[in-house]
């Protein structure tokens, strides 16, 4: 059986940690683990997912949950509650549901204090990793038989009915992910007509029917050039000389959004090297299978801008194509010939220096999974036997996750993000006497996960921002500061500082609070909004140069409603508890941040959510931030408009349900069939409670709470429904813990803030 291991790692020349691996999650296959009953339960979970895979596409994330509940001998002992259609919700019914959810969720806490969970969903994460370990000759050591079986299971489970794979698990079929998935299956041993339910045959037909591999987007062209199934001459230039540009130019690495910078850094190195992996018999077969003409007859130059319509979210403007054509025709021929090739050698050297710096400062986790694989390959190309590549190999397990739908690659893990919200939800229950140990462990995890230092050396010359005092999205080793993760971590520690230390442990040192505040203050823009990773401020016109076809707004850093709201809430609470530290700066910060929230509100009263689906998510955050800053329904038009949006979008069953299509289309789109989603419902309930709905008319809250209570499962869990996370507007992300955190939190706020009748009164 597969088994999740927590906070495990042995220091070696190739593996090391800044905090003894707290937060690390790795999976191992143990053939001797588990009873026959446990194995049967796991197999049933797999069969159930397969049977319902076209209905509910995110996994229930059951494998580790089954393991943890078995190891802790968890049994739900609190009787289940159902509320009739014409019944009122009593305080006792709300409390029983809340206690059931709390006990269930507390039993899922890991030994180091965090809550594990899948954080995946995009279908272009895993195949490049399989391709790279194939190229480097490590396929069988990194992915032995059991790993390969689970990767194939994942691919089969998420193949669409038309034979293709979407950009993410709920998306329509795309050329990018269909090609990557097909190649992945072939590398893992499936024949051209192999795979479950003729997976390969159906995938190849989809590819050939939609323009062949020639129509794959630019990232796909890069990956296939590396693999040897495409030619570099069919790609637009990615000159590594970019990393030599002087900083006074408007287009400079330091002005790019960090993820864009970190992707194109190793890509440009591999492009500059024109690296191609070994041309094996399999590669030759793929060249035949994926095109509609002989490989050697393809006019590569003519297909550089070709992209399947299914993959286009951001159509490239004519100006951008003109720039690429100029680089292709004029610049590249110069840079690859003497004497200008000396400049290329220098550029490759500088680019590799940046790659090594980023690798070292993230303990070889890197900023994310796309970057991880590219940086790892760049290190192998530089020196196949070098220590850099060996260090990368040791951190591959940090990215892998196993569910009932198979093995997938995570974005990089959401340990701190999920735990920050989980703790706040549990604190809201007022059940401290029942879950004191859970809270204490959670507190220790958050304290242990705060980043203690800035990036090493002269980090500004490496285009990095301060990180000391921040929290990352995942764990301390990752190292990358994120503003809303920092704000939520700070909130947790401030809330714990108000509680008895004998229950929740010693509070964080004062310096830790001050350092976190410093991070938040440093990330506010002139418009009052907060950036996520690094200060925003580069020219908006640079987005015209977005080289991808399937993302929008990725060239420069932007401000976000969620980050801004989280920071307001954290800093207002900090100011109450530490009234003399940078008070004027914080007051100015909050005032400007409130102005930003009011300025970016949509005409219908909603706010666009950048990291969750979508207007419901953004509106919950915005209303929470405004409430923390003292804005109410009575004194703030933005609050009134936000409340009006939520009330108008409530569904007939009392819940809220928003389609993920709201994110790419940037307009509110309800779920089909008037359906509700429990996570969306919870966000809406909390947004309304923040805005004083209980005092005006609690009826919408009662209707929503009844849906939440009646939806709880027998064991205290809540059902997995549609995907709820997003990034860069067009790619969805599955946060498996959300179905527990947010219904629990919403019910806690409902019980505490809404007047309910009592059967014992």
PDB file of N, CA and C in Angstrom, residues 96 140 201 304 306 314 338 342 368 408 493 580 601 637 671 685 703 709:
ATOM      1  N   UNK A  96     -23.673  20.195  17.150  1.00  0.00           N
ATOM      2  CA  UNK A  96     -23.372  18.786  16.874  1.00  0.00           C
ATOM      3  C   UNK A  96     -22.682  18.627  15.527  1.00  0.00           C
ATOM      4  N   UNK A 140      13.654   4.451 -14.291  1.00  0.00           N
ATOM      5  CA  UNK A 140      13.316   3.279 -13.472  1.00  0.00           C
ATOM      6  C   UNK A 140      13.670   3.459 -12.000  1.00  0.00           C
ATOM      7  N   UNK A 201      -4.780   5.116 -28.502  1.00  0.00           N
ATOM      8  CA  UNK A 201      -5.414   5.248 -29.815  1.00  0.00           C
ATOM      9  C   UNK A 201      -6.340   6.458 -29.850  1.00  0.00           C
ATOM     10  N   UNK A 304       6.140  28.200 -36.365  1.00  0.00           N
ATOM     11  CA  UNK A 304       6.549  28.756 -35.060  1.00  0.00           C
ATOM     12  C   UNK A 304       5.377  29.389 -34.318  1.00  0.00           C
ATOM     13  N   UNK A 306       2.147  28.685 -34.883  1.00  0.00           N
ATOM     14  CA  UNK A 306       0.944  27.857 -34.978  1.00  0.00           C
ATOM     15  C   UNK A 306       0.526  27.355 -33.600  1.00  0.00           C
ATOM     16  N   UNK A 314      -4.736  33.532 -24.552  1.00  0.00           N
ATOM     17  CA  UNK A 314      -4.175  34.859 -24.810  1.00  0.00           C
ATOM     18  C   UNK A 314      -3.614  34.873 -26.236  1.00  0.00           C
ATOM     19  N   UNK A 338      30.540  33.304 -34.663  1.00  0.00           N
ATOM     20  CA  UNK A 338      31.674  34.107 -34.187  1.00  0.00           C
ATOM     21  C   UNK A 338      31.606  35.497 -34.781  1.00  0.00           C
ATOM     22  N   UNK A 342      30.564  34.378 -28.494  1.00  0.00           N
ATOM     23  CA  UNK A 342      31.229  34.571 -27.199  1.00  0.00           C
ATOM     24  C   UNK A 342      30.264  35.211 -26.194  1.00  0.00           C
ATOM     25  N   UNK A 368       8.445  26.287  -8.039  1.00  0.00           N
ATOM     26  CA  UNK A 368       7.262  25.518  -8.406  1.00  0.00           C
ATOM     27  C   UNK A 368       7.614  24.365  -9.322  1.00  0.00           C
ATOM     28  N   UNK A 408       0.136  12.032  -9.047  1.00  0.00           N
ATOM     29  CA  UNK A 408       0.170  13.300  -9.752  1.00  0.00           C
ATOM     30  C   UNK A 408       1.340  14.125  -9.226  1.00  0.00           C
ATOM     31  N   UNK A 493      -0.681  33.429  14.544  1.00  0.00           N
ATOM     32  CA  UNK A 493       0.203  33.627  15.698  1.00  0.00           C
ATOM     33  C   UNK A 493      -0.316  34.727  16.618  1.00  0.00           C
ATOM     34  N   UNK A 580       2.134  50.260  19.431  1.00  0.00           N
ATOM     35  CA  UNK A 580       3.193  51.264  19.316  1.00  0.00           C
ATOM     36  C   UNK A 580       4.200  50.953  18.212  1.00  0.00           C
ATOM     37  N   UNK A 601     -13.696  47.162  -7.114  1.00  0.00           N
ATOM     38  CA  UNK A 601     -14.967  46.439  -7.065  1.00  0.00           C
ATOM     39  C   UNK A 601     -15.633  46.463  -8.434  1.00  0.00           C
ATOM     40  N   UNK A 637     -20.548  52.079   0.903  1.00  0.00           N
ATOM     41  CA  UNK A 637     -21.316  51.654  -0.274  1.00  0.00           C
ATOM     42  C   UNK A 637     -20.764  50.362  -0.864  1.00  0.00           C
ATOM     43  N   UNK A 671     -22.966  27.614 -11.638  1.00  0.00           N
ATOM     44  CA  UNK A 671     -22.865  26.209 -11.997  1.00  0.00           C
ATOM     45  C   UNK A 671     -24.102  25.780 -12.782  1.00  0.00           C
ATOM     46  N   UNK A 685     -21.383  32.681   2.955  1.00  0.00           N
ATOM     47  CA  UNK A 685     -21.915  32.818   4.312  1.00  0.00           C
ATOM     48  C   UNK A 685     -20.989  33.693   5.156  1.00  0.00           C
ATOM     49  N   UNK A 703     -30.809  29.459   5.523  1.00  0.00           N
ATOM     50  CA  UNK A 703     -30.976  28.578   4.360  1.00  0.00           C
ATOM     51  C   UNK A 703     -29.650  27.928   3.973  1.00  0.00           C
ATOM     52  N   UNK A 709     -25.370  21.728   6.888  1.00  0.00           N
ATOM     53  CA  UNK A 709     -25.637  20.708   7.912  1.00  0.00           C
ATOM     54  C   UNK A 709     -26.130  19.411   7.268  1.00  0.00           C
TER      55      UNK A 709
END
